[in-house]
Amino acid sequence: METKNIKAFGTTGAKELLKEMTIKRRALTAHDVEFEILYCGICHSDLHQAHNDFGGSVFPMVPGHEMVGRVTAIGNHVTKFKVGDLAGVGCIIDSCRECEYCQQDEEMFCKGEVLSFNSPDKYLGGSTYGGYSETYVADERYVLSIPESLDLAAAAPLLCAGITVYSPFKHWNIGPGKKVGILGIGGLGHVGIKIAKALGAHVVVFTTSDAKVADAERLGADEAVLSTNPQQMEKHIDTLDMILDTVSAKHDINTYLNLLRADGTVVLVGLPPEALPINPFNVVIGRRSFSGSNIGGIAETQEMLNFCAEHNITADIEMINIQDINEAYNRLLKGDVHYRFVIDMASLKK
Ligand code: NAP
Ligand code: ZN
Ligand code: ZN
């Protein structure tokens, strides 16, 4: 298959720094869309994978799965896009298209799911390379239309952070009359506050960072709690319908199960590499549950983008040049981002 060499930033090992490298993109097949990547968000999952937190990382690796840009070429059978359109790619770039989950627009449950990076590349062999790069090529079925009204750089994080919080809110029927807790004000958490508010819920955020307590209201939260303060925590026992847990490191789930009303649910979207022990009484009493959620399907991702355009929701971002990515990773590890790093991909041309 014909390929094109492009510039990218990636890593050659879990303990290595990210650096410039050359990778290949496939020539377009009939249903493929190629777009120039203008902005790419930095999700904590990029960092988990680059550091091989879960095992199974394949190197060299080019992370990045919150990419947006303009279409530069289309295959002969492409109908959804034309050259010059805004386009975006999130986590999923292919699936079997036949299983019950693909038929129900829940491609994230498909056994044949292919991810935008660190996933087997059935065209070129090796692994897929993500969005810290000049261009991307994907089948149009998995490419999203980005509403022109949104600030493009600030919309990039919606491709992963946005859908990861929107999908569980929809699944657990979050709306007016519901009290939602959001645990962690990072990339996912801060978008979660905005989306839960737009859905009509009462939002209480739980943060370990003193400085973020004051900022939570600006982001739209109704109440903000410093989770290290037991008096502040106690006030919320037995009050919440759902808690969206976005924490990326080991933490005590039991404290949060206790904040749920009867039949309430803690939904974990964060991916701490360690197990999280649960005290049986915290779920048995009150019929509470502990659940999880993984991104969302392609149709729901488009629905979320349109919802965000309607409510003018984007991420609060810190824009960086790609040459500063290793420092950005260090700050992300410390929870010191307000609230999502987005790479200005023009810097890759320097
Ligand atoms: P992030 O920007 O780093 O946010 C995580 C937040 O968690 C931090 O800002 C911090 O908030 C809090 N936190 C971090 N360490 C903590 C600790 N030891 N104890 C308590 N709180 C802590 O990361 P993100 O990009 O939002 O991603 C969050 C997690 O979701 C990651 O594990 C990522 O891999 C995962 N993820 C999952 C999916 C999915 O589909 N399920 C999709 C995307 C990402 P405070 O400062 O407010 O406490
Ligand atoms: Zn992500
Ligand atoms: Zn499938």
XYZ file of C-alpha atoms and ligand atoms in Angstrom:
400
model
C 0.000 0.000 0.000
C 1.234 3.495 -0.800
C 2.224 5.601 2.182
C 3.213 9.158 2.969
C 5.916 10.175 5.468
C 4.825 12.782 7.990
C 6.243 14.439 11.102
C 5.028 13.389 14.541
C 5.972 13.486 18.220
C 6.199 10.201 20.046
C 8.075 8.016 22.460
C 10.277 4.950 22.114
C 9.802 3.582 25.647
C 7.897 3.989 28.918
C 10.762 5.864 30.553
C 11.705 7.941 27.507
C 10.832 11.557 26.743
C 8.646 12.352 23.749
C 10.562 13.590 20.703
C 10.124 14.276 17.014
C 9.903 11.254 14.731
C 8.772 10.374 11.205
C 5.792 8.062 10.719
C 3.758 6.791 7.771
C 0.120 7.461 6.906
C -1.672 5.259 4.383
C -2.799 6.510 0.977
C -6.559 7.085 0.975
C -8.903 4.163 0.340
C -12.371 4.886 -1.114
C -14.017 5.679 2.257
C -11.074 7.482 3.866
C -10.816 11.101 4.899
C -7.446 12.819 5.362
C -7.247 15.935 7.497
C -4.514 18.282 8.605
C -4.396 18.209 12.402
C -4.583 21.797 13.678
C -5.022 21.064 17.392
C -4.697 17.976 19.552
C -5.708 17.724 23.208
C -3.581 15.901 25.789
C -5.684 13.387 27.721
C -4.383 11.662 30.842
C -4.858 8.377 28.929
C -2.076 9.500 26.537
C 0.193 9.748 29.559
C -0.942 6.396 31.049
C -0.189 4.704 27.702
C 3.114 6.511 27.077
C 4.262 5.456 30.567
C 2.912 1.913 30.055
C 0.824 2.222 33.249
C -1.485 -0.631 32.168
C 1.134 -2.828 30.446
C 0.539 -3.596 26.765
C 1.940 -0.364 25.374
C 3.722 -0.840 22.052
C 6.662 1.396 21.106
C 7.413 3.531 19.204
C 4.145 5.256 20.139
C 2.574 8.476 18.930
C -0.206 9.365 21.415
C -3.091 11.760 20.810
C -6.813 11.068 20.446
C -8.456 14.497 20.656
C -7.618 15.799 17.199
C -9.337 18.389 15.062
C -8.464 20.009 11.764
C -9.516 20.620 8.154
C -10.091 17.974 5.522
C -7.316 17.951 2.916
C -8.362 14.965 0.752
C -11.212 12.458 0.481
C -11.563 8.975 -1.028
C -13.816 8.367 -4.058
C -16.807 7.145 -2.049
C -16.746 9.672 0.793
C -20.116 11.423 1.216
C -19.986 13.029 4.713
C -17.026 15.384 4.085
C -15.545 17.613 1.433
C -12.115 19.223 1.278
C -11.976 22.209 3.652
C -14.574 20.876 6.140
C -13.750 20.760 9.841
C -13.181 17.205 11.045
C -12.181 15.437 14.217
C -11.152 12.015 15.442
C -11.419 10.720 18.990
C -10.573 7.295 20.383
C -12.300 4.963 17.914
C -11.247 4.750 14.251
C -12.693 1.370 13.226
C -14.806 -1.581 14.400
C -16.306 -4.742 12.926
C -19.512 -2.891 11.857
C -21.571 -6.100 12.181
C -21.813 -7.140 15.825
C -24.779 -6.187 18.021
C -22.820 -3.314 19.527
C -21.784 -1.833 16.175
C -25.422 -2.109 15.053
C -26.509 -0.223 18.188
C -23.918 2.560 17.690
C -21.929 1.348 20.695
C -18.669 0.672 18.874
C -16.717 1.002 22.135
C -17.973 -2.483 23.113
C -17.023 -4.099 19.758
C -14.324 -6.768 19.947
C -13.012 -5.475 16.595
C -12.658 -1.905 17.819
C -9.507 -0.123 16.571
C -8.247 2.862 18.548
C -6.596 5.937 17.116
C -3.229 5.067 18.661
C -1.448 2.059 20.163
C -3.887 -0.333 18.468
C -3.095 -2.882 15.726
C -3.042 -1.139 12.314
C -4.665 -3.515 9.817
C -3.523 -1.478 6.809
C 0.165 -0.867 7.528
C 0.914 -3.445 10.233
C 2.395 -2.359 13.548
C 0.382 0.061 15.656
C -1.820 3.007 14.838
C -0.183 6.393 15.424
C -2.227 9.151 17.051
C -2.781 12.853 16.776
C 0.547 14.359 17.863
C 1.248 14.480 14.130
C 0.681 16.510 10.970
C -2.218 14.572 9.460
C -4.644 11.752 10.152
C -6.371 9.274 7.841
C -9.523 7.398 8.884
C -12.691 5.898 7.450
C -15.370 8.596 7.318
C -17.715 6.446 9.463
C -15.459 7.230 12.441
C -14.702 10.884 11.624
C -16.736 13.563 13.418
C -18.027 16.864 12.063
C -16.923 19.755 14.284
C -19.516 22.565 14.471
C -18.012 25.739 12.955
C -19.395 27.877 15.813
C -17.080 26.324 18.415
C -13.556 27.613 19.086
C -11.599 24.895 17.320
C -8.688 24.509 19.755
C -11.016 24.441 22.775
C -13.317 21.951 21.027
C -10.534 19.370 20.552
C -10.879 17.955 24.116
C -14.543 17.199 23.483
C -13.442 14.286 21.254
C -12.438 12.268 24.318
C -13.130 14.215 27.533
C -16.491 15.434 26.192
C -17.908 12.089 25.125
C -16.496 10.277 28.174
C -18.579 12.430 30.504
C -21.611 12.971 28.231
C -22.247 9.263 27.630
C -22.651 8.220 31.296
C -24.760 11.322 32.048
C -27.149 10.223 29.273
C -27.058 6.560 30.301
C -27.925 7.388 33.933
C -30.594 9.943 32.880
C -28.971 13.013 34.361
C -31.164 16.083 34.066
C -33.307 18.477 36.121
C -33.962 17.264 39.670
C -30.806 15.121 39.750
C -27.853 15.826 42.026
C -24.539 14.887 40.425
C -21.144 14.718 42.090
C -18.007 15.151 40.006
C -14.793 13.837 41.451
C -11.588 15.537 40.225
C -11.395 18.823 38.335
C -9.085 17.911 35.508
C -9.701 17.591 31.775
C -12.700 15.275 32.118
C -14.014 16.773 35.356
C -14.201 20.385 34.206
C -16.010 19.463 30.982
C -18.255 17.256 33.132
C -19.293 20.257 35.231
C -20.285 22.214 32.111
C -22.197 19.370 30.474
C -24.024 18.285 33.651
C -25.134 21.891 34.220
C -26.324 22.207 30.618
C -28.329 18.994 31.126
C -30.051 20.711 34.067
C -28.539 18.872 37.024
C -27.392 20.258 40.390
C -23.611 19.811 40.377
C -21.350 19.275 43.387
C -17.627 18.948 42.697
C -15.055 17.232 44.878
C -11.450 18.321 44.500
C -8.194 17.744 46.345
C -6.894 21.155 45.224
C -7.662 24.169 47.398
C -7.179 26.552 44.483
C -9.731 24.715 42.338
C -12.520 25.090 44.948
C -12.976 28.768 44.141
C -12.681 28.187 40.409
C -15.363 25.469 40.406
C -18.157 28.015 40.607
C -16.767 29.923 37.643
C -16.891 26.627 35.746
C -20.571 26.360 36.667
C -20.634 24.075 39.709
C -23.378 24.727 42.282
C -21.186 23.580 45.170
C -17.496 22.766 45.565
C -16.030 20.566 48.282
C -12.423 20.189 49.368
C -12.402 16.403 49.631
C -9.566 16.376 52.170
C -11.792 18.276 54.639
C -13.988 15.766 56.599
C -16.500 18.440 57.763
C -17.134 19.569 54.210
C -17.513 15.945 53.064
C -19.938 14.990 55.835
C -22.533 17.484 54.629
C -23.025 15.467 51.434
C -23.546 11.971 52.901
C -26.601 10.214 51.359
C -27.381 13.081 48.968
C -26.142 12.346 45.456
C -27.866 10.434 42.631
C -24.667 9.843 40.699
C -20.980 10.526 41.149
C -18.772 10.730 38.089
C -15.310 9.701 39.261
C -12.564 11.062 36.975
C -9.598 10.496 39.277
C -6.523 9.087 37.527
C -4.708 7.706 40.606
C -5.505 5.414 43.532
C -8.148 6.859 45.892
C -10.764 5.701 48.397
C -14.009 4.832 46.617
C -15.822 3.981 49.876
C -15.908 7.604 50.984
C -17.801 8.433 47.791
C -20.179 5.443 47.828
C -21.320 6.842 51.188
C -22.315 10.110 49.563
C -24.901 8.359 47.367
C -28.637 8.264 48.000
C -30.342 4.866 47.835
C -30.010 3.443 44.303
C -27.279 5.946 43.508
C -24.245 5.045 41.424
C -20.581 5.906 41.410
C -19.502 5.778 37.769
C -15.782 5.400 37.363
C -14.306 6.839 34.187
C -10.833 7.462 35.624
C -8.354 4.641 35.167
C -6.161 4.320 38.263
C -3.675 1.532 37.515
C -4.340 -0.075 40.952
C -7.387 -2.019 42.229
C -9.927 -0.028 44.279
C -11.242 -2.062 47.261
C -14.931 -1.740 48.117
C -16.479 -2.200 51.541
C -19.556 -4.464 50.978
C -21.725 -2.423 53.370
C -21.314 0.635 51.175
C -23.148 -1.012 48.295
C -25.438 -3.422 50.165
C -26.927 -0.709 52.351
C -28.949 1.592 50.113
C -28.721 -0.696 47.041
C -25.973 1.572 45.767
C -23.820 0.563 42.861
C -20.322 1.024 41.589
C -20.056 1.127 37.823
C -17.856 2.354 35.013
C -18.084 3.830 31.548
C -15.776 3.912 28.540
C -15.920 6.818 26.053
C -19.054 6.498 23.870
C -20.112 5.495 20.351
C -19.576 7.541 17.205
C -23.228 8.639 16.817
C -23.348 9.730 20.454
C -20.050 11.608 20.007
C -21.629 13.596 17.169
C -24.726 14.178 19.334
C -22.444 15.470 22.127
C -20.604 17.835 19.731
C -23.916 19.234 18.511
C -25.143 19.573 22.129
C -21.934 21.456 23.023
C -22.403 23.767 20.023
C -25.991 24.461 21.108
C -24.865 25.296 24.662
C -21.564 26.890 23.621
C -19.517 24.429 25.669
C -15.798 23.922 25.081
C -12.856 23.094 27.330
C -10.798 25.672 29.253
C -7.424 25.128 27.657
C -3.744 25.919 28.028
C -2.268 25.933 24.535
C 1.274 24.641 24.162
C 3.834 24.116 21.425
C 4.635 20.483 20.817
C 8.253 21.062 21.862
C 6.949 21.665 25.420
C 5.098 18.378 25.673
C 7.348 16.698 28.232
C 6.873 19.567 30.669
C 3.121 19.393 30.011
C 3.119 15.673 30.892
C 4.885 16.456 34.187
C 2.282 19.057 35.085
C -0.575 16.723 34.069
C 0.812 14.097 36.417
C 0.559 16.628 39.269
C -3.031 17.680 38.434
C -1.661 21.141 37.584
C -3.532 21.960 34.340
C -6.265 24.568 33.837
C -7.887 22.438 32.619
C -6.734 20.749 29.400
C -3.495 21.095 27.478
C -4.046 21.454 23.749
C -1.142 21.317 21.321
C -1.006 23.965 18.613
C 0.065 21.591 15.842
C 1.454 24.452 13.734
C 4.441 24.231 16.131
C 5.340 20.843 14.615
C 6.257 22.632 11.364
C 8.957 24.697 13.155
P -6.514 14.904 34.584
O -6.726 16.117 33.768
O -5.157 14.598 35.093
O -7.583 14.958 35.805
C -7.596 14.041 36.839
C -7.927 14.766 38.137
O -8.037 13.808 39.180
C -6.874 15.731 38.618
O -6.952 16.996 38.026
C -7.145 15.791 40.098
O -8.244 16.677 40.338
C -7.651 14.394 40.417
N -6.600 13.567 41.007
C -5.415 13.202 40.471
N -4.728 12.422 41.314
C -5.488 12.273 42.400
C -5.349 11.553 43.618
N -4.243 10.828 43.886
N -6.358 11.607 44.527
C -7.471 12.330 44.266
N -7.638 13.039 43.139
C -6.680 13.014 42.221
O -6.943 13.608 33.760
P -8.122 13.411 32.663
O -7.535 13.567 31.311
O -9.311 14.177 33.076
O -8.386 11.851 32.843
C -8.820 11.343 34.096
C -8.769 9.837 34.093
O -9.759 9.346 33.180
C -7.450 9.240 33.613
O -7.177 8.078 34.393
C -7.730 8.849 32.174
O -6.922 7.806 31.711
C -9.175 8.409 32.286
N -9.952 8.448 31.038
C -10.896 7.487 30.878
C -11.718 7.507 29.785
C -12.807 6.491 29.655
O -13.331 6.309 28.572
N -13.200 5.850 30.729
C -11.557 8.495 28.812
C -10.595 9.480 29.021
C -9.788 9.446 30.138
P -8.293 17.637 41.637
O -7.057 18.477 41.568
O -9.547 18.418 41.422
O -8.381 16.761 42.830
Zn -8.796 10.331 26.389
Zn -18.588 -4.655 16.112
